[in-house]
Amino acid sequence: MHGNQGAGRYKGSGTAHCQVPDVCAFTGLIPSCMAVTIEGERRLDKIYPGDILLVLGRIGYSPVQRVTEVGIDLSLRPEARPLLIRTGALDARSPIRDTVVAPQSLLCLDEVLVPAAALVNGRSILPAPVSGQVRYLHVEMCVHEMIIVDGIRVATEPAGDGLCRPLLEAPEALDRIRAYIAARIDRPEAPGSLGQPGIPGPRLGRGP
């Protein structure tokens, strides 16, 4: 990594520093993303170890183990540029607002984990209009989990062995997901159809 881009910190009352693996330059969420806690939605940069989040890997609630932060200079790492996912790009209720994620963040669609970069179409999912420095936050639970962020099911950072869902491997499955997302572009949604914050929409592939 260049400069101090590998330095992250454990969020909480302490100030301990740790070395963040290079992969963290390409995963994570920006601080303003809203995650669903046991008390409702909260900005990601206001979530700390011990806070209870809604999880969908095992369905229920689970405490955060740690939140790690990494800063990236996009002039040195342009491939780490975040992606903008527009409101309703994935489903009528997902996301519930424009959302920005790192390119290799894993989204759960059709019960498989898909890197956000694999879904870029230049219209509803596209590179975010940002430059300079970007901050990514990484949430870890006791096991690999899915949390709800702005209405999207997003995988947490790996913890131990095993993933909460399988990684997408079949090209035809990706083609089907991308086709579903493309069909949603410019589709009018009735006012109020986004539903309640943090409630995931139906699985892709079950029709619009």
C-alpha positions as CSV (number, residue, x, y, z in Angstrom):
1,M,0.0,0.0,0.0
2,H,1.0,3.6,-0.5
3,G,1.7,5.8,2.5
4,N,-0.5,5.1,5.5
5,Q,-3.4,3.5,3.5
6,G,-2.9,0.2,5.3
7,A,-3.5,1.8,8.7
8,G,-7.0,1.2,10.2
9,R,-8.3,1.6,13.7
10,Y,-10.6,-0.3,15.9
11,K,-13.7,1.8,16.6
12,G,-14.6,2.1,20.2
13,S,-13.3,3.8,23.3
14,G,-9.7,2.7,22.6
15,T,-7.2,4.0,20.1
16,A,-5.5,0.7,19.1
17,H,-4.2,0.6,15.6
18,C,-4.0,-2.5,13.3
19,Q,-2.7,-3.3,9.9
20,V,-5.5,-3.6,7.4
21,P,-5.0,-6.2,4.6
22,D,-4.8,-4.8,1.1
23,V,-8.2,-6.3,0.2
24,C,-9.8,-3.7,2.5
25,A,-9.0,-1.1,-0.1
26,F,-11.7,-2.7,-2.3
27,T,-14.4,-3.7,0.3
28,G,-16.4,-1.8,2.8
29,L,-19.0,0.9,3.1
30,I,-18.8,4.7,3.4
31,P,-19.4,6.2,6.9
32,S,-22.8,7.8,5.9
33,C,-24.4,4.4,5.1
34,M,-27.3,3.5,7.4
35,A,-27.3,0.0,9.0
36,V,-30.2,-1.5,10.8
37,T,-29.6,-2.0,14.6
38,I,-31.9,-3.3,17.2
39,E,-33.0,0.3,17.8
40,G,-33.5,1.2,14.2
41,E,-31.2,2.7,11.5
42,R,-27.9,4.3,12.4
43,R,-25.0,5.8,10.5
44,L,-22.2,3.3,10.1
45,D,-19.7,5.7,11.7
46,K,-21.9,5.7,14.8
47,I,-21.7,1.9,15.3
48,Y,-19.2,0.5,17.7
49,P,-18.2,-2.9,19.1
50,G,-21.0,-4.4,21.2
51,D,-23.8,-2.7,19.2
52,I,-26.5,-5.1,18.1
53,L,-27.3,-5.3,14.4
54,L,-30.0,-7.1,12.5
55,V,-28.4,-10.0,10.7
56,L,-29.8,-12.3,8.0
57,G,-27.2,-14.9,7.7
58,R,-28.8,-16.7,10.6
59,I,-31.8,-14.4,11.0
60,G,-31.9,-12.5,14.2
61,Y,-29.6,-10.0,16.0
62,S,-25.9,-10.2,16.7
63,P,-23.3,-7.9,18.4
64,V,-20.6,-6.2,16.4
65,Q,-17.2,-7.5,17.2
66,R,-15.2,-4.6,15.6
67,V,-15.4,-1.9,13.1
68,T,-12.2,-1.1,11.1
69,E,-11.6,2.0,9.1
70,V,-9.3,2.4,6.1
71,G,-8.5,5.5,4.1
72,I,-7.7,5.3,0.4
73,D,-6.1,7.9,-1.9
74,L,-7.9,7.4,-5.2
75,S,-5.2,9.2,-7.1
76,L,-2.9,6.3,-6.1
77,R,-5.6,3.5,-6.1
78,P,-8.1,4.5,-8.7
79,E,-9.3,0.9,-8.9
80,A,-10.7,1.3,-5.3
81,R,-13.1,4.0,-6.5
82,P,-16.5,3.4,-4.8
83,L,-19.7,2.6,-6.7
84,L,-23.0,4.4,-6.5
85,I,-26.1,2.2,-6.3
86,R,-29.1,4.3,-7.1
87,T,-32.4,4.1,-5.1
88,G,-34.4,1.1,-6.2
89,A,-31.7,-0.3,-8.5
90,L,-31.8,-3.8,-7.1
91,D,-35.5,-4.0,-6.2
92,A,-38.4,-1.6,-5.3
93,R,-37.0,-1.5,-1.7
94,S,-33.3,-2.0,-2.3
95,P,-31.6,0.3,-1.8
96,I,-34.1,2.6,-0.1
97,R,-31.7,5.6,-0.8
98,D,-28.7,6.2,-3.0
99,T,-25.9,4.1,-1.5
100,V,-22.1,4.1,-2.0
101,V,-20.1,0.9,-1.5
102,A,-16.6,-0.3,-2.3
103,P,-16.2,-2.1,-5.6
104,Q,-15.7,-5.6,-4.1
105,S,-18.3,-5.4,-1.4
106,L,-20.4,-8.5,-1.5
107,L,-24.1,-8.0,-1.9
108,C,-26.5,-10.9,-1.3
109,L,-28.8,-11.3,-4.4
110,D,-30.8,-14.5,-5.1
111,E,-29.1,-16.1,-2.0
112,V,-25.6,-15.8,-3.5
113,L,-22.9,-13.2,-2.8
114,V,-22.1,-10.9,-5.7
115,P,-19.3,-8.3,-5.9
116,A,-20.8,-4.9,-6.5
117,A,-18.4,-4.3,-9.4
118,A,-20.0,-7.2,-11.3
119,L,-23.3,-5.3,-11.4
120,V,-22.0,-2.0,-12.9
121,N,-24.2,-0.9,-15.8
122,G,-23.3,2.7,-16.1
123,R,-26.8,3.9,-15.2
124,S,-28.3,2.6,-12.0
125,I,-25.0,1.2,-10.7
126,L,-22.0,3.2,-11.7
127,P,-18.7,4.7,-10.4
128,A,-19.4,7.3,-7.7
129,P,-18.5,10.9,-8.7
130,V,-15.7,11.2,-6.0
131,S,-12.0,11.9,-6.1
132,G,-9.2,12.4,-3.6
133,Q,-9.6,10.5,-0.3
134,V,-12.3,8.0,0.5
135,R,-13.0,6.2,3.8
136,Y,-14.3,2.7,4.0
137,L,-15.6,1.1,7.2
138,H,-15.5,-2.7,7.7
139,V,-17.9,-4.4,10.1
140,E,-17.0,-7.8,11.7
141,M,-19.3,-10.1,13.6
142,C,-18.4,-13.3,15.4
143,V,-19.2,-15.2,12.2
144,H,-19.6,-14.1,8.6
145,E,-23.0,-12.4,8.4
146,M,-25.3,-10.3,6.3
147,I,-26.4,-6.9,7.6
148,I,-29.0,-4.5,6.1
149,V,-27.4,-1.3,4.9
150,D,-29.7,1.2,3.2
151,G,-32.1,-1.7,2.4
152,I,-29.3,-3.8,0.8
153,R,-28.2,-7.2,2.2
154,V,-24.4,-6.7,2.5
155,A,-21.9,-9.3,3.7
156,T,-19.8,-8.3,6.7
157,E,-16.0,-8.9,6.7
158,P,-14.9,-12.6,6.8
159,A,-14.6,-14.1,10.3
160,G,-13.3,-17.6,10.7
161,D,-14.1,-20.3,8.2
162,G,-17.1,-20.3,5.9
163,L,-19.3,-17.7,4.3
164,C,-22.9,-16.8,5.2
165,R,-23.9,-17.6,1.6
166,P,-22.0,-19.1,-1.4
167,L,-20.2,-16.8,-3.8
168,L,-21.7,-16.4,-7.3
169,E,-19.9,-18.7,-9.7
170,A,-22.3,-19.5,-12.6
171,P,-22.1,-17.0,-15.4
172,E,-25.7,-17.5,-16.4
173,A,-26.8,-16.6,-12.8
174,L,-24.9,-13.3,-13.1
175,D,-26.5,-12.7,-16.5
176,R,-29.9,-13.2,-15.0
177,I,-29.3,-10.9,-12.1
178,R,-27.8,-8.2,-14.4
179,A,-30.8,-8.5,-16.7
180,Y,-33.2,-8.0,-13.8
181,I,-31.4,-4.9,-12.7
182,A,-31.3,-3.5,-16.2
183,A,-35.0,-4.0,-16.6
184,R,-35.6,-1.8,-13.5
185,I,-33.8,1.2,-15.1
186,D,-36.3,4.1,-15.6
187,R,-39.1,2.0,-14.2
188,P,-41.6,4.3,-12.3
189,E,-42.3,3.3,-8.8
190,A,-45.5,4.4,-7.0
191,P,-44.9,6.9,-4.2
192,G,-44.3,5.1,-0.9
193,S,-43.4,1.8,-2.6
194,L,-40.0,1.7,-1.0
195,G,-41.6,0.3,2.2
196,Q,-40.0,0.4,5.6
197,P,-36.3,1.3,6.0
198,G,-34.1,-1.8,6.4
199,I,-36.6,-4.4,5.2
200,P,-35.2,-6.3,2.3
201,G,-37.2,-6.7,-0.9
202,P,-38.1,-10.0,-2.5
203,R,-35.4,-12.1,-4.1
204,L,-34.3,-11.2,-7.6
205,G,-35.6,-13.5,-10.2
206,R,-39.1,-13.7,-8.8
207,G,-40.3,-11.0,-11.1
208,P,-40.4,-7.2,-10.7
